[in-house]
Short mmCIF file of C-alpha atoms in Angstrom, two decimals:
data_model
loop_
_atom_site.label_atom_id
_atom_site.label_comp_id
_atom_site.label_asym_id
_atom_site.label_seq_id
_atom_site.Cartn_x
_atom_site.Cartn_y
_atom_site.Cartn_z
CA MET A 193 0.04 0.02 0.02
CA LYS A 194 2.93 2.25 0.51
CA SER A 195 3.71 2.33 -3.19
CA VAL A 196 0.07 3.02 -3.95
CA ALA A 197 0.15 6.00 -1.62
CA MET A 198 3.29 7.33 -3.27
CA LEU A 199 1.69 7.11 -6.69
CA VAL A 200 -1.33 8.93 -5.37
CA VAL A 201 0.86 11.67 -3.90
CA ALA A 202 2.86 11.94 -7.15
CA CYS A 203 -0.23 12.29 -9.30
CA ALA A 204 -1.74 14.79 -6.99
CA ALA A 205 1.40 16.88 -6.82
CA VAL A 206 1.75 17.09 -10.48
CA THR A 207 -1.90 17.86 -11.24
CA THR A 208 -2.13 20.45 -8.38
CA ALA A 209 0.98 22.24 -9.71
CA MET A 210 -0.31 22.22 -13.22
CA ALA A 211 -3.78 23.42 -12.23
CA GLN A 212 -2.52 26.42 -10.23
CA PRO A 213 -2.71 29.71 -12.15
CA ALA A 214 0.62 31.11 -13.05
CA LYS A 215 1.91 34.03 -11.16
CA GLN A 216 2.42 35.77 -14.50
CA GLY A 217 0.13 35.32 -17.49
CA PRO A 218 1.34 33.34 -20.51
CA VAL A 219 3.75 35.22 -22.66
CA GLN A 220 1.83 36.57 -25.62
CA HIS A 221 3.93 35.73 -28.72
CA PRO A 222 3.76 38.56 -31.24
CA MET A 223 2.17 36.29 -33.80
CA ALA A 224 -0.63 35.24 -31.41
CA ALA A 225 -1.15 38.82 -30.17
CA GLN A 226 -2.02 39.82 -33.72
CA GLY A 227 -4.84 37.24 -33.92
CA THR A 228 -4.79 33.89 -35.77
CA PRO A 229 -1.21 32.84 -36.47
CA PRO A 230 -0.54 32.45 -40.22
CA SER A 231 0.71 28.87 -39.75
CA VAL A 232 -2.72 27.81 -38.28
CA THR A 233 -3.83 26.94 -41.80
CA VAL A 234 -1.50 23.87 -41.53
CA CYS A 235 -3.60 22.62 -38.64
CA ILE A 236 -7.21 23.32 -39.44
CA GLY A 237 -7.37 20.95 -42.45
CA CYS A 238 -7.20 17.99 -40.06
CA HIS A 239 -8.15 19.44 -36.65
CA GLY A 240 -10.97 21.69 -37.71
CA ALA A 241 -11.29 25.46 -38.14
CA LYS A 242 -12.02 25.89 -34.47
CA GLY A 243 -9.73 23.14 -33.26
CA GLU A 244 -12.77 20.88 -32.57
CA GLY A 245 -11.21 17.76 -34.11
CA MET A 246 -12.23 15.91 -37.19
CA SER A 247 -12.66 12.14 -37.80
CA ALA A 248 -9.52 10.46 -36.40
CA PHE A 249 -7.80 13.71 -35.59
CA PRO A 250 -7.95 14.88 -31.97
CA ARG A 251 -9.53 18.04 -30.61
CA LEU A 252 -7.07 20.86 -29.88
CA ALA A 253 -9.36 23.57 -28.61
CA GLY A 254 -9.03 24.13 -24.90
CA THR A 255 -6.10 21.83 -24.56
CA GLY A 256 -3.28 23.21 -22.31
CA GLN A 257 -0.67 25.39 -23.96
CA ALA A 258 2.28 23.54 -22.27
CA TYR A 259 0.89 20.20 -23.42
CA LEU A 260 0.42 21.30 -27.10
CA LEU A 261 3.85 22.86 -27.25
CA ALA A 262 5.49 19.77 -25.74
CA GLN A 263 3.81 17.50 -28.39
CA LEU A 264 4.78 19.75 -31.30
CA ASP A 265 8.31 19.84 -30.06
CA ALA A 266 8.34 16.09 -29.58
CA PHE A 267 7.14 15.66 -33.20
CA ALA A 268 9.64 18.12 -34.36
CA ASN A 269 12.67 16.30 -32.72
CA SER A 270 11.23 12.81 -33.57
CA ASP A 271 10.80 11.89 -29.91
CA ARG A 272 7.11 11.24 -30.87
CA LYS A 273 6.49 9.40 -34.04
CA ASN A 274 3.69 10.05 -36.53
CA PRO A 275 3.98 10.09 -40.35
CA VAL A 276 1.60 13.09 -40.60
CA MET A 277 2.63 15.22 -37.74
CA GLN A 278 6.40 14.86 -37.82
CA PRO A 279 7.04 16.56 -41.15
CA ILE A 280 4.48 19.26 -40.31
CA ALA A 281 6.05 20.05 -36.93
CA GLN A 282 9.65 19.93 -38.41
CA SER A 283 8.57 22.50 -41.00
CA LEU A 284 7.55 24.92 -38.29
CA LYS A 285 9.90 27.32 -36.61
CA PRO A 286 10.08 27.19 -32.79
CA ALA A 287 8.25 30.57 -32.60
CA GLU A 288 5.49 29.21 -34.89
CA ARG A 289 5.03 26.10 -32.70
CA GLN A 290 4.85 28.43 -29.63
CA ALA A 291 2.20 30.61 -31.23
CA LEU A 292 0.12 27.59 -32.38
CA ALA A 293 0.07 26.10 -28.88
CA LEU A 294 -1.01 29.38 -27.40
CA TYR A 295 -3.70 29.94 -30.07
CA PHE A 296 -5.40 26.54 -29.69
CA SER A 297 -5.19 26.63 -25.93
CA GLN A 298 -7.19 29.77 -25.87
CA LEU A 299 -10.03 28.45 -28.04
CA PRO A 300 -13.11 27.35 -26.06
CA SER A 301 -13.68 23.66 -25.63
CA PRO A 302 -16.85 22.55 -27.57
CA LEU A 303 -18.13 20.47 -24.70
CA VAL A 304 -18.29 19.79 -20.98
CA ALA A 305 -18.65 16.13 -19.91
CA SER A 306 -19.29 14.29 -16.67
CA ASP A 307 -18.71 10.72 -15.39
CA PRO A 308 -21.47 8.44 -14.14
CA ALA A 309 -22.11 8.64 -10.46
CA GLN A 310 -22.12 4.96 -9.96
CA PRO A 311 -20.25 3.05 -12.64
CA SER A 312 -20.77 -0.62 -12.74
CA PRO A 313 -17.76 -2.79 -12.11
CA THR A 314 -18.77 -4.76 -15.23
CA ASP A 315 -18.28 -1.54 -17.38
CA THR A 316 -14.57 -1.79 -17.61
CA GLY A 317 -13.93 1.58 -19.39
CA ALA A 318 -16.06 3.57 -16.98
CA TRP A 319 -14.70 1.79 -13.95
CA LEU A 320 -11.02 2.45 -14.86
CA ALA A 321 -11.79 5.96 -15.86
CA THR A 322 -13.49 6.92 -12.59
CA ARG A 323 -12.27 4.39 -9.99
CA GLY A 324 -8.96 2.95 -11.38
CA ARG A 325 -7.57 -0.34 -10.02
CA TRP A 326 -5.69 0.57 -6.91
CA ALA A 327 -4.62 -3.00 -6.20
CA ASP A 328 -2.32 -2.74 -9.22
CA GLN A 329 -1.42 0.97 -8.66
CA VAL A 330 -3.58 2.03 -11.53
CA PRO A 331 -5.13 5.43 -10.68
CA ALA A 332 -8.42 6.51 -12.09
CA CYS A 333 -8.02 8.59 -15.41
CA ALA A 334 -10.13 11.31 -13.82
CA GLN A 335 -7.54 11.96 -11.14
CA CYS A 336 -5.21 13.48 -13.63
CA HIS A 337 -7.58 14.41 -16.52
CA GLY A 338 -10.45 15.71 -14.49
CA PRO A 339 -14.14 14.66 -14.21
CA GLY A 340 -15.57 13.65 -17.55
CA GLY A 341 -12.07 13.87 -19.07
CA SER A 342 -12.32 17.59 -19.13
CA GLY A 343 -8.61 18.24 -18.63
CA VAL A 344 -6.60 19.73 -15.79
CA GLY A 345 -4.06 22.59 -16.03
CA GLY A 346 -1.57 22.92 -18.80
CA GLN A 347 -0.12 19.35 -18.94
CA PHE A 348 -3.16 17.06 -18.69
CA PRO A 349 -5.32 17.24 -21.81
CA PRO A 350 -9.04 16.74 -22.12
CA LEU A 351 -10.11 13.25 -23.19
CA ALA A 352 -13.84 13.56 -23.60
CA GLY A 353 -14.94 13.14 -27.25
CA LEU A 354 -11.51 12.19 -28.55
CA PRO A 355 -11.72 9.38 -31.19
CA ALA A 356 -11.35 6.01 -29.49
CA ALA A 357 -8.75 4.84 -32.08
CA TYR A 358 -6.62 7.92 -31.22
CA ILE A 359 -6.78 7.22 -27.44
CA ALA A 360 -6.03 3.60 -27.89
CA GLU A 361 -3.14 4.35 -30.27
CA GLN A 362 -1.53 6.70 -27.65
CA LEU A 363 -1.97 4.25 -24.76
CA GLN A 364 -0.45 1.49 -26.92
CA ALA A 365 2.45 3.81 -27.69
CA TRP A 366 3.04 4.48 -24.03
CA LYS A 367 2.75 0.73 -23.32
CA ALA A 368 5.40 0.09 -25.92
CA GLY A 369 7.68 2.90 -24.87
CA SER A 370 7.49 4.64 -28.19
CA ARG A 371 5.96 7.94 -26.95
CA PRO A 372 7.62 10.21 -24.38
CA PRO A 373 6.33 9.31 -21.00
CA GLY A 374 5.16 12.78 -19.87
CA PRO A 375 5.22 14.23 -16.34
CA LEU A 376 6.77 11.82 -13.84
CA ALA A 377 6.42 9.07 -16.44
CA LEU A 378 2.87 8.57 -15.17
CA MET A 379 1.33 7.56 -18.47
CA ALA A 380 3.89 5.00 -19.38
CA GLY A 381 3.55 3.40 -16.02
CA VAL A 382 -0.27 3.24 -16.18
CA ALA A 383 -0.39 2.07 -19.80
CA LYS A 384 1.91 -0.88 -19.15
CA LYS A 385 -0.52 -2.22 -16.56
CA LEU A 386 -3.56 -2.16 -18.86
CA SER A 387 -4.45 -5.13 -21.11
CA ASP A 388 -5.35 -4.45 -24.67
CA ALA A 389 -9.04 -5.08 -23.90
CA GLU A 390 -8.86 -2.48 -21.08
CA ILE A 391 -7.20 0.04 -23.39
CA SER A 392 -9.95 -0.42 -25.86
CA ALA A 393 -12.67 -0.04 -23.21
CA VAL A 394 -11.25 3.16 -21.70
CA ALA A 395 -10.82 4.59 -25.27
CA ALA A 396 -14.42 3.78 -26.14
CA TYR A 397 -15.67 5.24 -22.85
CA TYR A 398 -14.16 8.69 -23.45
CA GLU A 399 -15.24 8.79 -27.10
CA LYS A 400 -18.88 8.16 -26.20
CA ILE A 401 -19.40 10.35 -23.08
CA SER A 402 -19.26 13.44 -25.24
CA ALA A 403 -22.70 12.62 -26.79
CA SER A 404 -24.54 12.68 -23.38
CA ALA A 405 -22.53 15.75 -22.41
CA GLN A 406 -23.80 17.71 -25.37
CA THR A 407 -27.39 16.99 -24.53
CA SER A 408 -27.57 16.97 -20.73
CA LEU A 409 -24.90 19.33 -19.46
CA PRO A 410 -24.64 23.16 -19.54
CA LYS A 411 -22.56 24.75 -22.08
CA ALA A 412 -18.84 25.00 -21.61
CA VAL A 413 -17.39 28.23 -20.07
CA PRO A 414 -14.39 29.35 -22.10
CA GLY A 415 -11.22 29.26 -20.11
CA VAL A 416 -12.63 27.30 -17.09
CA PRO A 417 -11.00 23.80 -16.77
CA GLY A 418 -12.76 20.92 -15.18
CA ALA A 419 -12.98 20.83 -11.35
CA ALA A 420 -10.39 18.85 -9.44
CA VAL A 421 -11.21 15.30 -8.24
CA THR A 422 -9.76 13.94 -5.08
CA PRO A 423 -8.70 10.26 -4.82
CA GLY A 424 -11.05 9.77 -1.86
CA ALA A 425 -14.04 10.81 -3.97
CA LEU A 426 -13.28 8.11 -6.51
CA ASN A 427 -11.86 5.44 -4.27
CA PRO A 428 -12.70 5.50 -0.64
CA ALA A 429 -9.68 3.41 0.20
CA ALA A 430 -7.27 6.00 -1.37
CA PRO A 431 -5.36 8.38 0.93
CA ALA A 432 -7.00 11.75 1.51
CA GLN A 433 -5.67 14.73 -0.34
CA THR A 434 -5.44 18.39 0.66
CA LYS A 435 -8.34 20.55 -0.43
CA GLY A 436 -8.24 21.49 -3.98
CA SER A 437 -5.93 18.64 -5.16
CA PRO A 438 -7.21 16.70 -8.16
#
């Protein structure tokens, strides 16, 4: 149980730090300050005019600036592999990648989602997303990514409504060690403890919850991330966190 507690503390420490507002606002790159960056045309063909995502291409709108920039940089230096994104990122100057990350992070998310209050243990995707599997040191996805996969802070992106194939592909990449592990290597550690069936279930869960969110929840408030979730709220056996820790 000591190792489980350490994982909880690490997860909470990272998400709390990322969710805190910066003492100084994000640096406004000159390109972004003028409005839409010229290089945004490279992105909207696949990710949508408002960063809403299209088909198998993930949503960018409302995703943290630090996360987006880290992914663009990873594609540019080939730490993250993708035959479409690598040449695009490599064609962009560092200042252009910075401006794009800032631009898409400031676009409002198209939805707000929520998790079921009482997921069934037989619903593998919902259970892992909201409760995790603490016996194997697998925290709930919601503890880092917020309730309903709404995203937390600048480093933990929203998951709600992302294509299931995309989510599964990323989890498999972390599992295989072919994608940078991210903050404290949390994602690589979690993915390696999930079976292929569990990966598919979690991916399907986050893809489908957006449909109910659009019909039963209030409209998204631009710039307001999902509320933090404490481990105790998701798993009564988990160590309690300080107030405000996700």
